[in-house]
Amino acid sequence: MTPSEQIGAFAAAFDAEALTPALRHDCARSLLDTYAVGVAGKNEPASARALAYLATLGAGSGASLWGCAGRAAPEAAAFYNGVAAHVLDYDDVTSPLRGHPSVVLWPALTALAQADGIAMGRLQSAYVVGFEVMCKLAKAAAVDAYAKGWHVTASIGIIGAAAACTHLLALDAEQTAHAIGIAVAQAAGTRANFGSDAKSFQAGHANAAAIRAARLAQAGFTSSPDAMDAQQGYAALYGQGQDLSAALATLGAVPLELATSGLEVKKYPLCYATHRTLDGLLDLHAEHGIALADVERVEIETSPGALVPLIHHRPTTGLQGKFSLEYAVAAALLDGHIGLATFTDEAVQRPAIQAFLPFVLGRSTPGDSILPRWALVRLYTRDGQRIERKVDALRGSAALPLTDEALMAKAMDCYGWVGFQADAGAQLAIASDPAARVEDFLSIARHEK
């Protein structure tokens, strides 16, 4: 079989009985986290612009716009919710992808499920299908695709999202293979857009395009069975012509990718490449009482390729600050914490911050693999001290996951950021119930205080 046909066979045949209670709970945690981050992003300029764009498409219904009172057609809702859930860069990641899996799965899946009245149990198995496909493709091609400049959250994520949508809609293997080819026709996203509205657009587009691919295939639309592996196909254009069939041969093998690769929940609302540095830096700040005024310079050393996404060395906007090692370090030292308020334009433009940016130096060690990931933080103080901390295991990672209580606290903080009311504990319980509906999950939230 071609890679498209392999994905089709897997997605069509995947048995939800393979989902253990632990995996279902992981799905529920991911849905709560993604939704809460999407609500927190509702007032960002990119979200407002996406909402204004939806108004030009005309009225629609069927799926909720997260954190907003209105509804839209599933494709449009998936686009908006994907933008809002990615604009803060607070959504979860998985290491093999070098990107964000849930933000290109849940907006599409919840919109379709809400419109079609599909229960949470099927949503969970669809999420696992999409996650499985993403991780297998990522292990084969993500490093090369990322090096080429692709935003792999979108360019790989769209393939997994399309597979997830076809499973949700119970398409057969042939229809699913066509949907994969249609997804390839829409795959896009560049790292050059990091720090701008277009980065979150790329996540929103992947969600809408995945629904479009599944619905078109459902209607009989076709694509080439070789779209993934032909000489002019996905593997050649987005990677280095890797043998995707070999990577996909283990689709569905137990333990599943959700159990082995796992999810990493963000504690800080900025690029994940900074998080080990921030864990170490904030620990040193707390232990030694060091403030920005006490520090002469900071040196960061990391695992190979870890700093690649951090393209803004002298940021002036909040979005640019999310992709700046220099800003993350300066803000952590000045404020003693990193939160949603860290990433306003005004916060980034503070004179003390801007003056310190040249005194943060980061470098990655040579090597071919980003794994294992680590960061070494060295502080040089004005009184001649050198203090350092190495961080290997990251709090919130698959190795050290956040507790349910910590995850719910993050969700409630997200809601509070925009004056939203919801019961995160009740939402987590509903998201864990295979018989529940998306409407049940959303109905216990209020749009404004």
CSV table of C-alpha atoms in Angstrom, one decimal:
chain,number,residue,atom,x,y,z
A,1,MET,CA,0.0,0.0,0.0
A,2,THR,CA,1.0,3.6,-0.5
A,3,PRO,CA,1.3,5.8,2.6
A,4,SER,CA,-2.1,7.3,1.9
A,5,GLU,CA,-3.6,3.9,1.7
A,6,GLN,CA,-1.8,2.8,4.9
A,7,ILE,CA,-3.2,5.8,6.8
A,8,GLY,CA,-6.6,5.0,5.2
A,9,ALA,CA,-6.6,1.4,6.4
A,10,PHE,CA,-5.5,2.4,9.9
A,11,ALA,CA,-8.0,5.2,10.4
A,12,ALA,CA,-10.9,3.2,9.1
A,13,ALA,CA,-10.2,0.1,11.1
A,14,PHE,CA,-9.0,1.6,14.4
A,15,ASP,CA,-10.9,0.1,17.3
A,16,ALA,CA,-11.7,2.5,20.2
A,17,GLU,CA,-11.4,-0.5,22.5
A,18,ALA,CA,-7.7,0.1,22.3
A,19,LEU,CA,-8.1,3.2,24.4
A,20,THR,CA,-7.4,2.4,28.1
A,21,PRO,CA,-9.0,4.6,30.8
A,22,ALA,CA,-5.6,6.3,31.2
A,23,LEU,CA,-5.5,7.2,27.5
A,24,ARG,CA,-9.1,8.5,27.6
A,25,HIS,CA,-8.1,10.7,30.6
A,26,ASP,CA,-5.1,12.0,28.6
A,27,CYS,CA,-7.5,12.9,25.8
A,28,ALA,CA,-9.8,14.7,28.3
A,29,ARG,CA,-6.9,16.7,29.8
A,30,SER,CA,-5.7,17.7,26.3
A,31,LEU,CA,-9.2,18.9,25.3
A,32,LEU,CA,-9.5,21.0,28.5
A,33,ASP,CA,-6.1,22.5,28.0
A,34,THR,CA,-6.6,23.3,24.4
A,35,TYR,CA,-10.0,24.8,24.9
A,36,ALA,CA,-8.9,26.9,27.9
A,37,VAL,CA,-6.0,28.3,26.0
A,38,GLY,CA,-8.3,29.0,23.0
A,39,VAL,CA,-10.6,31.0,25.3
A,40,ALA,CA,-7.7,32.9,26.7
A,41,GLY,CA,-6.7,33.9,23.2
A,42,LYS,CA,-10.0,35.4,22.3
A,43,ASN,CA,-9.0,39.0,22.8
A,44,GLU,CA,-5.7,38.8,20.9
A,45,PRO,CA,-5.5,40.9,17.7
A,46,ALA,CA,-5.2,37.8,15.5
A,47,SER,CA,-8.3,36.3,17.0
A,48,ALA,CA,-10.3,39.5,16.5
A,49,ARG,CA,-9.1,39.6,12.9
A,50,ALA,CA,-10.0,36.0,12.3
A,51,LEU,CA,-13.5,36.7,13.8
A,52,ALA,CA,-13.9,39.7,11.5
A,53,TYR,CA,-13.0,37.5,8.6
A,54,LEU,CA,-15.7,35.0,9.5
A,55,ALA,CA,-18.2,37.8,9.3
A,56,THR,CA,-17.3,38.2,5.6
A,57,LEU,CA,-18.3,34.6,4.9
A,58,GLY,CA,-21.9,35.1,5.9
A,59,ALA,CA,-24.0,33.5,8.6
A,60,GLY,CA,-23.4,30.0,9.7
A,61,SER,CA,-24.3,27.6,12.5
A,62,GLY,CA,-23.5,24.2,13.9
A,63,ALA,CA,-20.3,24.8,15.9
A,64,SER,CA,-19.3,27.1,18.7
A,65,LEU,CA,-16.6,29.8,18.6
A,66,TRP,CA,-14.6,29.2,21.8
A,67,GLY,CA,-15.1,32.0,24.3
A,68,CYS,CA,-17.6,33.8,22.0
A,69,ALA,CA,-21.4,33.9,21.9
A,70,GLY,CA,-21.7,33.2,18.2
A,71,ARG,CA,-21.6,30.0,16.1
A,72,ALA,CA,-20.3,29.2,12.6
A,73,ALA,CA,-20.2,26.4,10.1
A,74,PRO,CA,-17.8,23.7,11.2
A,75,GLU,CA,-15.0,24.7,8.8
A,76,ALA,CA,-15.2,28.3,9.8
A,77,ALA,CA,-15.4,27.5,13.5
A,78,ALA,CA,-12.4,25.1,13.3
A,79,PHE,CA,-10.4,27.9,11.6
A,80,TYR,CA,-11.2,30.5,14.3
A,81,ASN,CA,-10.8,28.1,17.2
A,82,GLY,CA,-7.4,27.0,15.8
A,83,VAL,CA,-6.2,30.6,15.5
A,84,ALA,CA,-7.4,31.5,19.0
A,85,ALA,CA,-5.9,28.3,20.6
A,86,HIS,CA,-2.5,28.9,19.0
A,87,VAL,CA,-2.0,32.6,19.2
A,88,LEU,CA,-0.7,32.6,22.8
A,89,ASP,CA,1.7,29.7,22.1
A,90,TYR,CA,0.4,28.1,25.3
A,91,ASP,CA,-1.0,24.9,23.7
A,92,ASP,CA,0.5,21.5,24.3
A,93,VAL,CA,3.4,20.0,22.3
A,94,THR,CA,4.9,16.6,21.7
A,95,SER,CA,8.6,16.1,21.1
A,96,PRO,CA,8.6,13.9,18.0
A,97,LEU,CA,6.5,16.5,16.1
A,98,ARG,CA,8.6,19.5,17.2
A,99,GLY,CA,5.3,21.2,17.4
A,100,HIS,CA,1.7,21.3,18.7
A,101,PRO,CA,-0.6,18.3,18.1
A,102,SER,CA,-3.8,19.2,19.9
A,103,VAL,CA,-4.3,22.6,18.4
A,104,VAL,CA,-4.6,21.0,14.9
A,105,LEU,CA,-6.9,18.2,16.2
A,106,TRP,CA,-9.4,19.5,18.8
A,107,PRO,CA,-10.7,22.6,16.9
A,108,ALA,CA,-11.6,20.4,13.9
A,109,LEU,CA,-12.9,17.4,15.8
A,110,THR,CA,-15.1,19.4,18.2
A,111,ALA,CA,-16.6,21.4,15.4
A,112,LEU,CA,-17.5,18.3,13.4
A,113,ALA,CA,-18.7,16.4,16.4
A,114,GLN,CA,-20.9,19.4,17.6
A,115,ALA,CA,-22.4,19.7,14.2
A,116,ASP,CA,-23.1,16.0,13.7
A,117,GLY,CA,-24.0,15.2,17.4
A,118,ILE,CA,-21.1,12.7,17.8
A,119,ALA,CA,-20.3,11.5,21.3
A,120,MET,CA,-17.1,12.1,23.3
A,121,GLY,CA,-16.0,8.4,23.0
A,122,ARG,CA,-15.7,8.7,19.2
A,123,LEU,CA,-14.0,12.1,19.6
A,124,GLN,CA,-11.4,10.5,21.8
A,125,SER,CA,-10.6,7.7,19.4
A,126,ALA,CA,-10.4,10.2,16.5
A,127,TYR,CA,-7.9,12.3,18.5
A,128,VAL,CA,-5.8,9.2,19.1
A,129,VAL,CA,-5.9,8.3,15.4
A,130,GLY,CA,-4.7,11.8,14.4
A,131,PHE,CA,-2.0,11.8,17.1
A,132,GLU,CA,-0.8,8.4,16.0
A,133,VAL,CA,-0.5,9.5,12.3
A,134,MET,CA,1.3,12.8,13.3
A,135,CYS,CA,3.9,11.1,15.4
A,136,LYS,CA,4.7,8.4,13.0
A,137,LEU,CA,5.2,10.9,10.2
A,138,ALA,CA,7.1,13.2,12.5
A,139,LYS,CA,9.6,10.5,13.5
A,140,ALA,CA,10.3,10.0,9.8
A,141,ALA,CA,10.3,13.6,8.5
A,142,ALA,CA,9.9,16.3,11.1
A,143,VAL,CA,13.6,17.2,11.6
A,144,ASP,CA,14.2,17.6,7.9
A,145,ALA,CA,10.9,19.5,7.3
A,146,TYR,CA,11.6,21.8,10.2
A,147,ALA,CA,15.2,22.5,8.9
A,148,LYS,CA,13.7,23.3,5.5
A,149,GLY,CA,11.6,26.0,7.2
A,150,TRP,CA,8.2,24.3,7.4
A,151,HIS,CA,6.0,25.0,10.4
A,152,VAL,CA,5.4,21.3,11.1
A,153,THR,CA,2.5,21.8,13.4
A,154,ALA,CA,0.6,22.8,10.3
A,155,SER,CA,2.5,20.9,7.5
A,156,ILE,CA,2.5,17.6,9.3
A,157,GLY,CA,-0.4,18.3,11.6
A,158,ILE,CA,-2.8,18.7,8.7
A,159,ILE,CA,-2.3,15.0,7.6
A,160,GLY,CA,-3.0,13.7,11.1
A,161,ALA,CA,-6.0,16.1,11.4
A,162,ALA,CA,-7.4,14.8,8.1
A,163,ALA,CA,-7.1,11.2,9.3
A,164,ALA,CA,-8.7,12.1,12.6
A,165,CYS,CA,-11.7,13.7,10.9
A,166,THR,CA,-12.2,10.8,8.6
A,167,HIS,CA,-12.2,8.4,11.6
A,168,LEU,CA,-14.7,10.7,13.4
A,169,LEU,CA,-17.0,10.6,10.3
A,170,ALA,CA,-16.5,6.8,9.9
A,171,LEU,CA,-15.2,7.1,6.3
A,172,ASP,CA,-13.9,3.9,4.8
A,173,ALA,CA,-10.3,3.2,3.9
A,174,GLU,CA,-10.6,4.4,0.3
A,175,GLN,CA,-12.3,7.6,1.2
A,176,THR,CA,-9.7,8.3,3.9
A,177,ALA,CA,-6.8,7.7,1.5
A,178,HIS,CA,-8.4,10.3,-0.8
A,179,ALA,CA,-8.8,12.7,2.1
A,180,ILE,CA,-5.1,12.4,2.8
A,181,GLY,CA,-4.3,13.4,-0.8
A,182,ILE,CA,-6.6,16.3,-0.5
A,183,ALA,CA,-4.9,17.4,2.7
A,184,VAL,CA,-1.5,17.2,1.0
A,185,ALA,CA,-3.0,19.6,-1.6
A,186,GLN,CA,-3.5,22.1,1.2
A,187,ALA,CA,-0.5,21.5,3.4
A,188,ALA,CA,1.4,24.7,4.2
A,189,GLY,CA,3.1,26.8,6.9
A,190,THR,CA,6.5,28.5,7.3
A,191,ARG,CA,8.6,29.2,10.3
A,192,ALA,CA,9.3,32.6,8.9
A,193,ASN,CA,5.8,33.6,10.2
A,194,PHE,CA,6.7,32.9,13.8
A,195,GLY,CA,6.0,36.0,15.9
A,196,SER,CA,3.2,37.2,13.6
A,197,ASP,CA,-0.5,36.6,13.2
A,198,ALA,CA,0.2,34.2,10.4
A,199,LYS,CA,1.7,31.6,12.7
A,200,SER,CA,-1.7,31.1,14.4
A,201,PHE,CA,-3.4,31.3,11.0
A,202,GLN,CA,-1.4,28.3,9.9
A,203,ALA,CA,-2.8,26.3,12.8
A,204,GLY,CA,-6.4,27.5,12.0
A,205,HIS,CA,-5.9,26.7,8.3
A,206,ALA,CA,-4.8,23.2,9.1
A,207,ASN,CA,-8.0,22.5,11.1
A,208,ALA,CA,-10.3,24.0,8.4
A,209,ALA,CA,-8.4,22.2,5.6
A,210,ALA,CA,-8.7,18.9,7.4
A,211,ILE,CA,-12.5,19.2,7.7
A,212,ARG,CA,-12.6,20.2,4.0
A,213,ALA,CA,-10.5,17.2,3.0
A,214,ALA,CA,-12.7,14.8,5.0
A,215,ARG,CA,-16.0,16.3,3.7
A,216,LEU,CA,-14.8,16.3,0.1
A,217,ALA,CA,-13.7,12.7,0.3
A,218,GLN,CA,-17.1,11.9,1.9
A,219,ALA,CA,-18.7,13.5,-1.1
A,220,GLY,CA,-16.7,11.3,-3.5
A,221,PHE,CA,-13.8,13.7,-4.3
A,222,THR,CA,-10.7,11.9,-5.2
A,223,SER,CA,-6.9,12.4,-5.0
A,224,SER,CA,-3.8,10.5,-6.2
A,225,PRO,CA,-3.0,7.5,-4.1
A,226,ASP,CA,0.7,8.5,-4.5
A,227,ALA,CA,0.3,12.0,-3.1
A,228,MET,CA,2.4,11.2,-0.1
A,229,ASP,CA,5.3,9.3,-1.8
A,230,ALA,CA,5.6,10.1,-5.5
A,231,GLN,CA,8.7,11.8,-6.8
A,232,GLN,CA,6.6,15.0,-6.7
A,233,GLY,CA,4.8,14.0,-3.5
A,234,TYR,CA,4.7,15.1,0.1
A,235,ALA,CA,7.8,13.2,1.3
A,236,ALA,CA,10.0,14.7,-1.4
A,237,LEU,CA,8.6,18.3,-1.1
A,238,TYR,CA,8.4,18.6,2.6
A,239,GLY,CA,11.2,16.3,3.7
A,240,GLN,CA,14.1,14.5,2.0
A,241,GLY,CA,12.1,11.8,0.2
A,242,GLN,CA,12.0,9.5,3.3
A,243,ASP,CA,10.3,6.1,3.1
A,244,LEU,CA,7.1,7.0,4.9
A,245,SER,CA,5.7,3.5,4.4
A,246,ALA,CA,8.3,2.1,6.8
A,247,ALA,CA,7.3,4.7,9.4
A,248,LEU,CA,3.6,4.1,9.0
A,249,ALA,CA,3.9,0.3,9.2
A,250,THR,CA,3.6,0.5,13.0
A,251,LEU,CA,0.5,2.6,13.0
A,252,GLY,CA,-1.7,1.3,15.8
A,253,ALA,CA,0.9,-0.9,17.4
A,254,VAL,CA,0.6,-1.1,21.2
A,255,PRO,CA,1.6,0.9,23.1
A,256,LEU,CA,0.1,3.8,21.1
A,257,GLU,CA,2.0,7.0,20.4
A,258,LEU,CA,-0.1,8.9,22.9
A,259,ALA,CA,1.2,6.6,25.6
A,260,THR,CA,4.9,6.6,24.5
A,261,SER,CA,5.6,10.0,22.9
A,262,GLY,CA,3.0,11.6,25.2
A,263,LEU,CA,1.9,15.2,25.6
A,264,GLU,CA,3.8,18.1,27.2
A,265,VAL,CA,1.6,20.7,28.8
A,266,LYS,CA,3.0,24.2,28.8
A,267,LYS,CA,3.4,26.2,32.0
A,268,TYR,CA,4.5,29.3,30.2
A,269,PRO,CA,2.7,31.0,27.3
A,270,LEU,CA,5.6,31.2,24.8
A,271,CYS,CA,7.7,28.9,22.6
A,272,TYR,CA,8.5,25.6,24.2
A,273,ALA,CA,12.2,26.0,23.3
A,274,THR,CA,12.5,28.4,26.2
A,275,HIS,CA,10.8,26.3,28.9
A,276,ARG,CA,13.8,24.4,30.3
A,277,THR,CA,15.7,27.6,30.5
A,278,LEU,CA,12.8,29.2,32.3
A,279,ASP,CA,12.5,26.4,34.8
A,280,GLY,CA,16.2,26.7,35.7
A,281,LEU,CA,16.2,30.4,35.7
A,282,LEU,CA,13.1,30.8,37.9
A,283,ASP,CA,14.4,28.2,40.3
A,284,LEU,CA,17.7,30.2,40.6
A,285,HIS,CA,15.7,33.4,41.0
A,286,ALA,CA,13.7,32.0,43.8
A,287,GLU,CA,16.6,30.3,45.6
A,288,HIS,CA,19.1,33.1,45.5
A,289,GLY,CA,16.8,36.2,45.3
A,290,ILE,CA,18.6,37.4,42.2
A,291,ALA,CA,16.9,40.3,40.4
A,292,LEU,CA,17.7,41.7,36.9
A,293,ALA,CA,19.7,44.6,38.4
A,294,ASP,CA,22.0,42.0,40.0
A,295,VAL,CA,22.9,40.2,36.8
A,296,GLU,CA,25.7,41.2,34.4
A,297,ARG,CA,25.0,38.6,31.8
A,298,VAL,CA,23.3,35.2,31.2
A,299,GLU,CA,24.6,32.3,29.1
A,300,ILE,CA,22.4,29.5,27.9
A,301,GLU,CA,23.6,26.3,26.5
A,302,THR,CA,21.2,23.7,25.1
A,303,SER,CA,20.8,20.5,23.2
A,304,PRO,CA,21.3,20.5,19.4
A,305,GLY,CA,18.8,22.6,17.5
A,306,ALA,CA,16.8,23.6,20.5
A,307,LEU,CA,17.1,27.3,19.8
A,308,VAL,CA,16.0,27.1,16.1
A,309,PRO,CA,12.5,28.5,16.7
A,310,LEU,CA,13.7,31.5,18.7
A,311,ILE,CA,14.2,33.9,15.7
A,312,HIS,CA,13.5,37.2,17.4
A,313,HIS,CA,16.6,38.5,19.2
A,314,ARG,CA,15.5,42.1,19.7
A,315,PRO,CA,11.7,41.8,20.0
A,316,THR,CA,9.5,44.8,20.2
A,317,THR,CA,6.0,43.2,20.2
A,318,GLY,CA,4.4,40.6,22.4
A,319,LEU,CA,4.2,38.1,19.6
A,320,GLN,CA,7.8,38.5,18.8
A,321,GLY,CA,8.6,38.1,22.5
A,322,LYS,CA,7.2,34.6,22.4
A,323,PHE,CA,10.0,33.6,20.1
A,324,SER,CA,12.9,35.3,21.9
A,325,LEU,CA,15.2,33.6,24.3
A,326,GLU,CA,16.6,37.0,25.2
A,327,TYR,CA,13.2,38.4,26.2
A,328,ALA,CA,12.2,35.3,28.1
A,329,VAL,CA,15.3,35.5,30.3
A,330,ALA,CA,15.1,39.3,30.9
A,331,ALA,CA,11.4,39.1,31.8
A,332,ALA,CA,11.9,36.2,34.1
A,333,LEU,CA,14.7,38.0,36.0
A,334,LEU,CA,12.8,41.3,36.2
A,335,ASP,CA,9.4,40.0,37.1
A,336,GLY,CA,10.2,36.7,38.9
A,337,HIS,CA,7.5,34.9,36.9
A,338,ILE,CA,6.3,34.4,33.3
A,339,GLY,CA,2.5,34.6,32.6
A,340,LEU,CA,0.0,35.8,30.1
A,341,ALA,CA,0.6,39.5,31.1
A,342,THR,CA,4.3,39.0,30.1
A,343,PHE,CA,3.5,39.2,26.4
A,344,THR,CA,1.8,42.5,25.9
A,345,ASP,CA,3.7,45.0,23.6
A,346,GLU,CA,4.1,47.3,26.5
A,347,ALA,CA,5.8,44.6,28.6
A,348,VAL,CA,8.3,43.8,25.9
A,349,GLN,CA,9.1,47.4,25.3
A,350,ARG,CA,10.1,48.2,29.0
A,351,PRO,CA,13.4,50.1,28.9
A,352,ALA,CA,15.1,47.8,31.5
A,353,ILE,CA,14.2,44.8,29.3
A,354,GLN,CA,15.4,46.3,26.1
A,355,ALA,CA,18.7,47.3,27.7
A,356,PHE,CA,19.4,43.8,28.9
A,357,LEU,CA,18.6,41.9,25.7
A,358,PRO,CA,22.2,42.1,24.3
A,359,PHE,CA,23.5,40.5,27.6
A,360,VAL,CA,21.7,37.2,27.0
A,361,LEU,CA,23.7,34.7,25.0
A,362,GLY,CA,22.4,31.4,23.8
A,363,ARG,CA,24.0,28.5,21.9
A,364,SER,CA,23.1,25.0,21.0
A,365,THR,CA,25.8,22.2,21.1
A,366,PRO,CA,26.6,20.5,17.8
A,367,GLY,CA,24.8,17.3,17.0
A,368,ASP,CA,22.3,15.6,14.7
A,369,SER,CA,19.5,14.8,17.3
A,370,ILE,CA,17.5,17.2,19.5
A,371,LEU,CA,17.1,14.3,22.0
A,372,PRO,CA,17.7,14.1,24.8
A,373,ARG,CA,16.7,17.7,25.5
A,374,TRP,CA,18.4,19.8,28.1
A,375,ALA,CA,19.3,23.4,29.0
A,376,LEU,CA,22.2,24.8,31.1
A,377,VAL,CA,21.6,28.2,32.6
A,378,ARG,CA,24.6,30.3,33.8
A,379,LEU,CA,24.1,33.6,35.6
A,380,TYR,CA,27.0,36.0,36.0
A,381,THR,CA,26.3,38.5,38.8
A,382,ARG,CA,27.7,42.0,39.1
A,383,ASP,CA,29.5,41.1,42.3
A,384,GLY,CA,31.5,38.3,40.6
A,385,GLN,CA,29.4,35.2,41.2
A,386,ARG,CA,28.7,32.5,38.7
A,387,ILE,CA,25.5,30.5,39.4
A,388,GLU,CA,24.3,27.7,37.2
A,389,ARG,CA,21.5,25.1,36.9
A,390,LYS,CA,21.0,22.3,34.4
A,391,VAL,CA,17.5,21.2,33.5
A,392,ASP,CA,16.9,17.8,31.9
A,393,ALA,CA,13.3,16.7,32.9
A,394,LEU,CA,10.9,19.6,32.4
A,395,ARG,CA,7.9,20.1,34.6
A,396,GLY,CA,4.8,19.6,32.5
A,397,SER,CA,6.6,17.2,30.2
A,398,ALA,CA,5.5,13.6,29.5
A,399,ALA,CA,8.2,12.5,32.0
A,400,LEU,CA,6.9,15.0,34.8
A,401,PRO,CA,3.3,15.6,33.9
A,402,LEU,CA,1.2,18.3,35.6
A,403,THR,CA,-1.3,17.0,38.1
A,404,ASP,CA,-4.9,17.3,37.3
A,405,GLU,CA,-5.1,20.0,39.9
A,406,ALA,CA,-2.3,22.0,38.3
A,407,LEU,CA,-3.9,21.6,34.8
A,408,MET,CA,-7.2,22.8,36.1
A,409,ALA,CA,-5.5,25.8,37.8
A,410,LYS,CA,-4.0,26.7,34.4
A,411,ALA,CA,-7.4,26.5,32.8
A,412,MET,CA,-9.0,28.7,35.4
A,413,ASP,CA,-6.2,31.2,35.0
A,414,CYS,CA,-6.8,31.2,31.3
A,415,TYR,CA,-10.5,31.8,31.8
A,416,GLY,CA,-9.8,34.6,34.3
A,417,TRP,CA,-7.5,36.4,31.9
A,418,VAL,CA,-10.5,37.2,29.6
A,419,GLY,CA,-13.3,37.4,32.2
A,420,PHE,CA,-14.7,34.0,31.4
A,421,GLN,CA,-16.5,31.7,33.7
A,422,ALA,CA,-16.3,28.0,33.6
A,423,ASP,CA,-15.8,25.0,36.0
A,424,ALA,CA,-12.6,23.3,34.8
A,425,GLY,CA,-13.2,20.3,37.1
A,426,ALA,CA,-16.6,19.7,35.7
A,427,GLN,CA,-15.3,20.1,32.2
A,428,LEU,CA,-12.6,17.6,32.8
A,429,ALA,CA,-15.1,15.1,34.1
A,430,ILE,CA,-17.4,15.6,31.0
A,431,ALA,CA,-14.4,15.3,28.6
A,432,SER,CA,-13.6,12.0,30.2
A,433,ASP,CA,-17.1,10.5,29.7
A,434,PRO,CA,-17.4,8.6,26.4
A,435,ALA,CA,-21.1,9.1,26.4
A,436,ALA,CA,-21.0,12.9,26.8
A,437,ARG,CA,-21.3,15.4,24.0
A,438,VAL,CA,-19.3,18.5,23.1
A,439,GLU,CA,-22.4,20.6,23.9
A,440,ASP,CA,-22.2,19.2,27.5
A,441,PHE,CA,-18.6,20.3,27.7
A,442,LEU,CA,-19.4,23.8,26.5
A,443,SER,CA,-22.7,24.4,28.2
A,444,ILE,CA,-21.2,24.8,31.7
A,445,ALA,CA,-19.1,27.9,30.5
A,446,ARG,CA,-20.4,31.4,30.4
A,447,HIS,CA,-19.1,33.9,27.8
A,448,GLU,CA,-18.6,36.9,30.1
A,449,LYS,CA,-18.8,37.7,33.8
